[in-house]
């Protein structure tokens, strides 16, 4: 028994087993944990610029140091091994390995990911690489960013570099993490980097992210061994109408189109949905935006679809004269991320909330997985992010007890188990997040980690939930109770 696991008392007999080859992991993102923002040739990304802009991030926090994973990765991998993790999903900082977003890579930047990957493999942990988790090199944003078509081509060249560098050691590759956030929060509501509020740019960014994904899949496939798996991770909104009215049903349809099918349509089905094109025709000229051959590139086959889930999205069409709820859980802004649907109102599914004021609703994850399995039955699924922020603190005994997170994880893992029993081909689960980290616009005020980070000393303290998760991994099953 490992040192981490030994602190947990014996659990009751497990009653909810998972498939024998189920992948148990945890995830992080480069800008949120690495730090070393100007080390070994790394140049600013849009998140460096955004976080250093006064008023953009709570308390003026930045990712300059974060959890210092760049220097402490060996300790972190040892901690992962103690927890029994089978896989670690990390993202690559584009500007660390290709500082301008163009041209040759910086070997010192590549060396970090070589070292990290080798450390993981030596510990018996499968490395899962994500190429893009929102940190576009600032020089590419200065040239137009994702609304500019050339960025998709630059992304494919970057994918080629990474595939050639780590393809002999990394067997699972994800192109983009949550492109909806990159496009709609970055260029629509402006609550994420680069902080623009331009509806047309939002849709242009969405298309070029789709195109970049497809081009990157092609680039990876040209250099990776045939056994490698490719993927994209989407934060699909589990959309529900508030009532059974036709108006609320149409509100849900509109949010589903601009929140989900703007990506699943071209990526999985080879076409943008007709209702999305109609809803947004006054904002962007899709005939000009989508070039011949784009959809064939975008719809290149993938081996697994990554699914991120935190909370359902409940919507309504507001009564005449009533205001709409602009804070939809993604950050408050006077500008809506829901391009062409800014009149839609958003509601909490219930009043059982995390520290992010997100409703806790594990049934939403079960529904999302089973509906995906029904619509795309031959596509394996992976839960690539799921977790919750709570107000964690160190007790006088030096421990971090987080029973709310344990209950959250138990309920959501049970939802995954039930989805598998109902026929969904779910291959694994990645807890968000391994470490407390820089939580984007919230800075360090929100803690999602299973491991507590004391930012003043960089000390790591596995929380109660980490010990609980280690037991689940060891047993490959849920205990009777959280």
JSON list of N, CA and C in Angstrom, two decimals, residues 46 132 136 141 144-152 176 178-188 193-194 196 198-213 262-263 272 283-284 286 289 298 339:
[
{"chain": "A", "resi": 46, "resn": "UNK", "atom": "N", "xyz": [-1.56, 34.43, -24.98]},
{"chain": "A", "resi": 46, "resn": "UNK", "atom": "CA", "xyz": [-2.65, 35.37, -24.74]},
{"chain": "A", "resi": 46, "resn": "UNK", "atom": "C", "xyz": [-3.05, 35.39, -23.27]},
{"chain": "A", "resi": 132, "resn": "UNK", "atom": "N", "xyz": [-3.53, 22.00, -27.23]},
{"chain": "A", "resi": 132, "resn": "UNK", "atom": "CA", "xyz": [-3.97, 23.38, -27.04]},
{"chain": "A", "resi": 132, "resn": "UNK", "atom": "C", "xyz": [-5.01, 23.47, -25.93]},
{"chain": "A", "resi": 136, "resn": "UNK", "atom": "N", "xyz": [-2.80, 30.53, -26.79]},
{"chain": "A", "resi": 136, "resn": "UNK", "atom": "CA", "xyz": [-2.28, 30.91, -28.11]},
{"chain": "A", "resi": 136, "resn": "UNK", "atom": "C", "xyz": [-1.07, 31.82, -27.95]},
{"chain": "A", "resi": 141, "resn": "UNK", "atom": "N", "xyz": [-1.95, 35.96, -31.96]},
{"chain": "A", "resi": 141, "resn": "UNK", "atom": "CA", "xyz": [-3.11, 36.80, -31.69]},
{"chain": "A", "resi": 141, "resn": "UNK", "atom": "C", "xyz": [-2.91, 38.19, -32.30]},
{"chain": "A", "resi": 144, "resn": "UNK", "atom": "N", "xyz": [-3.99, 38.32, -35.73]},
{"chain": "A", "resi": 144, "resn": "UNK", "atom": "CA", "xyz": [-5.40, 38.08, -36.01]},
{"chain": "A", "resi": 144, "resn": "UNK", "atom": "C", "xyz": [-6.03, 37.03, -35.13]},
{"chain": "A", "resi": 145, "resn": "UNK", "atom": "N", "xyz": [-5.23, 36.12, -34.56]},
{"chain": "A", "resi": 145, "resn": "UNK", "atom": "CA", "xyz": [-5.76, 35.10, -33.67]},
{"chain": "A", "resi": 145, "resn": "UNK", "atom": "C", "xyz": [-6.60, 34.07, -34.39]},
{"chain": "A", "resi": 146, "resn": "UNK", "atom": "N", "xyz": [-7.43, 33.38, -33.63]},
{"chain": "A", "resi": 146, "resn": "UNK", "atom": "CA", "xyz": [-8.26, 32.32, -34.22]},
{"chain": "A", "resi": 146, "resn": "UNK", "atom": "C", "xyz": [-9.29, 32.82, -35.23]},
{"chain": "A", "resi": 147, "resn": "UNK", "atom": "N", "xyz": [-9.75, 34.05, -35.19]},
{"chain": "A", "resi": 147, "resn": "UNK", "atom": "CA", "xyz": [-10.62, 34.51, -36.28]},
{"chain": "A", "resi": 147, "resn": "UNK", "atom": "C", "xyz": [-9.91, 34.60, -37.63]},
{"chain": "A", "resi": 148, "resn": "UNK", "atom": "N", "xyz": [-8.59, 34.52, -37.63]},
{"chain": "A", "resi": 148, "resn": "UNK", "atom": "CA", "xyz": [-7.78, 34.61, -38.84]},
{"chain": "A", "resi": 148, "resn": "UNK", "atom": "C", "xyz": [-7.46, 33.20, -39.33]},
{"chain": "A", "resi": 149, "resn": "UNK", "atom": "N", "xyz": [-7.74, 32.89, -40.58]},
{"chain": "A", "resi": 149, "resn": "UNK", "atom": "CA", "xyz": [-7.62, 31.54, -41.10]},
{"chain": "A", "resi": 149, "resn": "UNK", "atom": "C", "xyz": [-6.21, 30.97, -40.98]},
{"chain": "A", "resi": 150, "resn": "UNK", "atom": "N", "xyz": [-5.21, 31.80, -41.09]},
{"chain": "A", "resi": 150, "resn": "UNK", "atom": "CA", "xyz": [-3.84, 31.33, -41.06]},
{"chain": "A", "resi": 150, "resn": "UNK", "atom": "C", "xyz": [-3.48, 30.63, -39.75]},
{"chain": "A", "resi": 151, "resn": "UNK", "atom": "N", "xyz": [-4.16, 30.99, -38.66]},
{"chain": "A", "resi": 151, "resn": "UNK", "atom": "CA", "xyz": [-3.87, 30.38, -37.37]},
{"chain": "A", "resi": 151, "resn": "UNK", "atom": "C", "xyz": [-4.10, 28.87, -37.40]},
{"chain": "A", "resi": 152, "resn": "UNK", "atom": "N", "xyz": [-5.09, 28.42, -38.16]},
{"chain": "A", "resi": 152, "resn": "UNK", "atom": "CA", "xyz": [-5.35, 26.98, -38.26]},
{"chain": "A", "resi": 152, "resn": "UNK", "atom": "C", "xyz": [-4.16, 26.27, -38.90]},
{"chain": "A", "resi": 176, "resn": "UNK", "atom": "N", "xyz": [-7.50, 19.89, -29.36]},
{"chain": "A", "resi": 176, "resn": "UNK", "atom": "CA", "xyz": [-8.00, 21.08, -28.68]},
{"chain": "A", "resi": 176, "resn": "UNK", "atom": "C", "xyz": [-8.75, 20.70, -27.42]},
{"chain": "A", "resi": 178, "resn": "UNK", "atom": "N", "xyz": [-11.76, 22.09, -25.21]},
{"chain": "A", "resi": 178, "resn": "UNK", "atom": "CA", "xyz": [-12.88, 23.03, -25.10]},
{"chain": "A", "resi": 178, "resn": "UNK", "atom": "C", "xyz": [-12.78, 24.22, -26.07]},
{"chain": "A", "resi": 179, "resn": "UNK", "atom": "N", "xyz": [-12.82, 23.95, -27.36]},
{"chain": "A", "resi": 179, "resn": "UNK", "atom": "CA", "xyz": [-12.76, 25.08, -28.31]},
{"chain": "A", "resi": 179, "resn": "UNK", "atom": "C", "xyz": [-13.92, 26.05, -28.15]},
{"chain": "A", "resi": 180, "resn": "UNK", "atom": "N", "xyz": [-15.03, 25.62, -27.55]},
{"chain": "A", "resi": 180, "resn": "UNK", "atom": "CA", "xyz": [-16.12, 26.57, -27.30]},
{"chain": "A", "resi": 180, "resn": "UNK", "atom": "C", "xyz": [-15.63, 27.71, -26.42]},
{"chain": "A", "resi": 181, "resn": "UNK", "atom": "N", "xyz": [-14.86, 27.39, -25.39]},
{"chain": "A", "resi": 181, "resn": "UNK", "atom": "CA", "xyz": [-14.35, 28.44, -24.50]},
{"chain": "A", "resi": 181, "resn": "UNK", "atom": "C", "xyz": [-13.39, 29.36, -25.24]},
{"chain": "A", "resi": 182, "resn": "UNK", "atom": "N", "xyz": [-12.51, 28.77, -26.06]},
{"chain": "A", "resi": 182, "resn": "UNK", "atom": "CA", "xyz": [-11.57, 29.59, -26.81]},
{"chain": "A", "resi": 182, "resn": "UNK", "atom": "C", "xyz": [-12.29, 30.58, -27.70]},
{"chain": "A", "resi": 183, "resn": "UNK", "atom": "N", "xyz": [-13.33, 30.12, -28.38]},
{"chain": "A", "resi": 183, "resn": "UNK", "atom": "CA", "xyz": [-14.03, 30.98, -29.33]},
{"chain": "A", "resi": 183, "resn": "UNK", "atom": "C", "xyz": [-15.03, 31.90, -28.65]},
{"chain": "A", "resi": 184, "resn": "UNK", "atom": "N", "xyz": [-15.91, 31.36, -27.85]},
{"chain": "A", "resi": 184, "resn": "UNK", "atom": "CA", "xyz": [-17.06, 32.11, -27.38]},
{"chain": "A", "resi": 184, "resn": "UNK", "atom": "C", "xyz": [-16.79, 32.92, -26.11]},
{"chain": "A", "resi": 185, "resn": "UNK", "atom": "N", "xyz": [-15.88, 32.42, -25.26]},
{"chain": "A", "resi": 185, "resn": "UNK", "atom": "CA", "xyz": [-15.49, 33.21, -24.09]},
{"chain": "A", "resi": 185, "resn": "UNK", "atom": "C", "xyz": [-14.32, 34.13, -24.39]},
{"chain": "A", "resi": 186, "resn": "UNK", "atom": "N", "xyz": [-13.48, 33.72, -25.33]},
{"chain": "A", "resi": 186, "resn": "UNK", "atom": "CA", "xyz": [-12.33, 34.54, -25.69]},
{"chain": "A", "resi": 186, "resn": "UNK", "atom": "C", "xyz": [-12.63, 35.68, -26.63]},
{"chain": "A", "resi": 187, "resn": "UNK", "atom": "N", "xyz": [-13.58, 35.45, -27.56]},
{"chain": "A", "resi": 187, "resn": "UNK", "atom": "CA", "xyz": [-13.88, 36.45, -28.58]},
{"chain": "A", "resi": 187, "resn": "UNK", "atom": "C", "xyz": [-15.32, 36.97, -28.51]},
{"chain": "A", "resi": 188, "resn": "UNK", "atom": "N", "xyz": [-16.16, 36.35, -27.65]},
{"chain": "A", "resi": 188, "resn": "UNK", "atom": "CA", "xyz": [-17.54, 36.76, -27.54]},
{"chain": "A", "resi": 188, "resn": "UNK", "atom": "C", "xyz": [-17.83, 37.56, -26.28]},
{"chain": "A", "resi": 193, "resn": "UNK", "atom": "N", "xyz": [-9.07, 35.07, -22.22]},
{"chain": "A", "resi": 193, "resn": "UNK", "atom": "CA", "xyz": [-8.13, 35.64, -23.20]},
{"chain": "A", "resi": 193, "resn": "UNK", "atom": "C", "xyz": [-8.55, 35.22, -24.61]},
{"chain": "A", "resi": 194, "resn": "UNK", "atom": "N", "xyz": [-8.41, 36.15, -25.58]},
{"chain": "A", "resi": 194, "resn": "UNK", "atom": "CA", "xyz": [-7.75, 37.45, -25.50]},
{"chain": "A", "resi": 194, "resn": "UNK", "atom": "C", "xyz": [-8.65, 38.61, -25.05]},
{"chain": "A", "resi": 196, "resn": "UNK", "atom": "N", "xyz": [-11.70, 39.65, -26.27]},
{"chain": "A", "resi": 196, "resn": "UNK", "atom": "CA", "xyz": [-12.40, 40.41, -27.30]},
{"chain": "A", "resi": 196, "resn": "UNK", "atom": "C", "xyz": [-13.90, 40.14, -27.22]},
{"chain": "A", "resi": 198, "resn": "UNK", "atom": "N", "xyz": [-16.50, 40.39, -29.94]},
{"chain": "A", "resi": 198, "resn": "UNK", "atom": "CA", "xyz": [-16.85, 40.60, -31.34]},
{"chain": "A", "resi": 198, "resn": "UNK", "atom": "C", "xyz": [-17.63, 39.39, -31.85]},
{"chain": "A", "resi": 199, "resn": "UNK", "atom": "N", "xyz": [-18.94, 39.48, -32.00]},
{"chain": "A", "resi": 199, "resn": "UNK", "atom": "CA", "xyz": [-19.73, 38.31, -32.40]},
{"chain": "A", "resi": 199, "resn": "UNK", "atom": "C", "xyz": [-19.26, 37.63, -33.68]},
{"chain": "A", "resi": 200, "resn": "UNK", "atom": "N", "xyz": [-18.93, 38.40, -34.71]},
{"chain": "A", "resi": 200, "resn": "UNK", "atom": "CA", "xyz": [-18.47, 37.77, -35.95]},
{"chain": "A", "resi": 200, "resn": "UNK", "atom": "C", "xyz": [-17.15, 37.05, -35.74]},
{"chain": "A", "resi": 201, "resn": "UNK", "atom": "N", "xyz": [-16.26, 37.66, -34.97]},
{"chain": "A", "resi": 201, "resn": "UNK", "atom": "CA", "xyz": [-14.97, 37.02, -34.70]},
{"chain": "A", "resi": 201, "resn": "UNK", "atom": "C", "xyz": [-15.16, 35.72, -33.94]},
{"chain": "A", "resi": 202, "resn": "UNK", "atom": "N", "xyz": [-16.20, 35.65, -33.10]},
{"chain": "A", "resi": 202, "resn": "UNK", "atom": "CA", "xyz": [-16.49, 34.43, -32.34]},
{"chain": "A", "resi": 202, "resn": "UNK", "atom": "C", "xyz": [-16.76, 33.27, -33.28]},
{"chain": "A", "resi": 203, "resn": "UNK", "atom": "N", "xyz": [-17.61, 33.47, -34.25]},
{"chain": "A", "resi": 203, "resn": "UNK", "atom": "CA", "xyz": [-17.96, 32.40, -35.18]},
{"chain": "A", "resi": 203, "resn": "UNK", "atom": "C", "xyz": [-16.81, 32.08, -36.12]},
{"chain": "A", "resi": 204, "resn": "UNK", "atom": "N", "xyz": [-16.07, 33.08, -36.52]},
{"chain": "A", "resi": 204, "resn": "UNK", "atom": "CA", "xyz": [-14.90, 32.83, -37.36]},
{"chain": "A", "resi": 204, "resn": "UNK", "atom": "C", "xyz": [-13.87, 32.01, -36.57]},
{"chain": "A", "resi": 205, "resn": "UNK", "atom": "N", "xyz": [-13.69, 32.35, -35.30]},
{"chain": "A", "resi": 205, "resn": "UNK", "atom": "CA", "xyz": [-12.77, 31.59, -34.46]},
{"chain": "A", "resi": 205, "resn": "UNK", "atom": "C", "xyz": [-13.23, 30.14, -34.32]},
{"chain": "A", "resi": 206, "resn": "UNK", "atom": "N", "xyz": [-14.53, 29.93, -34.13]},
{"chain": "A", "resi": 206, "resn": "UNK", "atom": "CA", "xyz": [-15.04, 28.57, -34.00]},
{"chain": "A", "resi": 206, "resn": "UNK", "atom": "C", "xyz": [-14.72, 27.75, -35.24]},
{"chain": "A", "resi": 207, "resn": "UNK", "atom": "N", "xyz": [-14.95, 28.33, -36.42]},
{"chain": "A", "resi": 207, "resn": "UNK", "atom": "CA", "xyz": [-14.66, 27.58, -37.65]},
{"chain": "A", "resi": 207, "resn": "UNK", "atom": "C", "xyz": [-13.17, 27.29, -37.79]},
{"chain": "A", "resi": 208, "resn": "UNK", "atom": "N", "xyz": [-12.33, 28.26, -37.48]},
{"chain": "A", "resi": 208, "resn": "UNK", "atom": "CA", "xyz": [-10.90, 28.04, -37.66]},
{"chain": "A", "resi": 208, "resn": "UNK", "atom": "C", "xyz": [-10.33, 27.11, -36.59]},
{"chain": "A", "resi": 209, "resn": "UNK", "atom": "N", "xyz": [-10.94, 27.08, -35.41]},
{"chain": "A", "resi": 209, "resn": "UNK", "atom": "CA", "xyz": [-10.57, 26.05, -34.43]},
{"chain": "A", "resi": 209, "resn": "UNK", "atom": "C", "xyz": [-10.94, 24.67, -34.96]},
{"chain": "A", "resi": 210, "resn": "UNK", "atom": "N", "xyz": [-12.13, 24.55, -35.54]},
{"chain": "A", "resi": 210, "resn": "UNK", "atom": "CA", "xyz": [-12.51, 23.28, -36.16]},
{"chain": "A", "resi": 210, "resn": "UNK", "atom": "C", "xyz": [-11.53, 22.90, -37.26]},
{"chain": "A", "resi": 211, "resn": "UNK", "atom": "N", "xyz": [-11.20, 23.86, -38.10]},
{"chain": "A", "resi": 211, "resn": "UNK", "atom": "CA", "xyz": [-10.27, 23.58, -39.19]},
{"chain": "A", "resi": 211, "resn": "UNK", "atom": "C", "xyz": [-8.89, 23.23, -38.65]},
{"chain": "A", "resi": 212, "resn": "UNK", "atom": "N", "xyz": [-8.43, 23.97, -37.65]},
{"chain": "A", "resi": 212, "resn": "UNK", "atom": "CA", "xyz": [-7.15, 23.66, -37.04]},
{"chain": "A", "resi": 212, "resn": "UNK", "atom": "C", "xyz": [-7.12, 22.26, -36.48]},
{"chain": "A", "resi": 213, "resn": "UNK", "atom": "N", "xyz": [-8.21, 21.84, -35.85]},
{"chain": "A", "resi": 213, "resn": "UNK", "atom": "CA", "xyz": [-8.32, 20.47, -35.35]},
{"chain": "A", "resi": 213, "resn": "UNK", "atom": "C", "xyz": [-8.14, 19.47, -36.48]},
{"chain": "A", "resi": 262, "resn": "UNK", "atom": "N", "xyz": [-22.14, 23.40, -33.19]},
{"chain": "A", "resi": 262, "resn": "UNK", "atom": "CA", "xyz": [-21.17, 24.17, -33.97]},
{"chain": "A", "resi": 262, "resn": "UNK", "atom": "C", "xyz": [-19.85, 23.40, -34.06]},
{"chain": "A", "resi": 263, "resn": "UNK", "atom": "N", "xyz": [-19.62, 22.47, -33.13]},
{"chain": "A", "resi": 263, "resn": "UNK", "atom": "CA", "xyz": [-18.43, 21.63, -33.16]},
{"chain": "A", "resi": 263, "resn": "UNK", "atom": "C", "xyz": [-18.76, 20.19, -33.55]},
{"chain": "A", "resi": 272, "resn": "UNK", "atom": "N", "xyz": [-22.03, 21.75, -40.87]},
{"chain": "A", "resi": 272, "resn": "UNK", "atom": "CA", "xyz": [-22.63, 22.63, -39.88]},
{"chain": "A", "resi": 272, "resn": "UNK", "atom": "C", "xyz": [-24.15, 22.48, -39.95]},
{"chain": "A", "resi": 283, "resn": "UNK", "atom": "N", "xyz": [-24.82, 37.48, -38.89]},
{"chain": "A", "resi": 283, "resn": "UNK", "atom": "CA", "xyz": [-23.57, 37.84, -38.21]},
{"chain": "A", "resi": 283, "resn": "UNK", "atom": "C", "xyz": [-22.35, 37.49, -39.06]},
{"chain": "A", "resi": 284, "resn": "UNK", "atom": "N", "xyz": [-22.39, 36.37, -39.74]},
{"chain": "A", "resi": 284, "resn": "UNK", "atom": "CA", "xyz": [-21.24, 35.95, -40.52]},
{"chain": "A", "resi": 284, "resn": "UNK", "atom": "C", "xyz": [-21.70, 35.32, -41.82]},
{"chain": "A", "resi": 286, "resn": "UNK", "atom": "N", "xyz": [-21.28, 32.48, -43.95]},
{"chain": "A", "resi": 286, "resn": "UNK", "atom": "CA", "xyz": [-20.71, 31.14, -43.87]},
{"chain": "A", "resi": 286, "resn": "UNK", "atom": "C", "xyz": [-20.16, 30.68, -45.22]},
{"chain": "A", "resi": 289, "resn": "UNK", "atom": "N", "xyz": [-16.80, 32.07, -45.26]},
{"chain": "A", "resi": 289, "resn": "UNK", "atom": "CA", "xyz": [-15.97, 31.55, -44.18]},
{"chain": "A", "resi": 289, "resn": "UNK", "atom": "C", "xyz": [-15.50, 30.13, -44.44]},
{"chain": "A", "resi": 298, "resn": "UNK", "atom": "N", "xyz": [-12.05, 18.90, -41.49]},
{"chain": "A", "resi": 298, "resn": "UNK", "atom": "CA", "xyz": [-12.55, 18.96, -40.12]},
{"chain": "A", "resi": 298, "resn": "UNK", "atom": "C", "xyz": [-13.08, 17.61, -39.66]},
{"chain": "A", "resi": 339, "resn": "UNK", "atom": "N", "xyz": [-23.59, 33.81, -29.25]},
{"chain": "A", "resi": 339, "resn": "UNK", "atom": "CA", "xyz": [-23.77, 34.59, -30.46]},
{"chain": "A", "resi": 339, "resn": "UNK", "atom": "C", "xyz": [-25.10, 34.26, -31.14]}
]
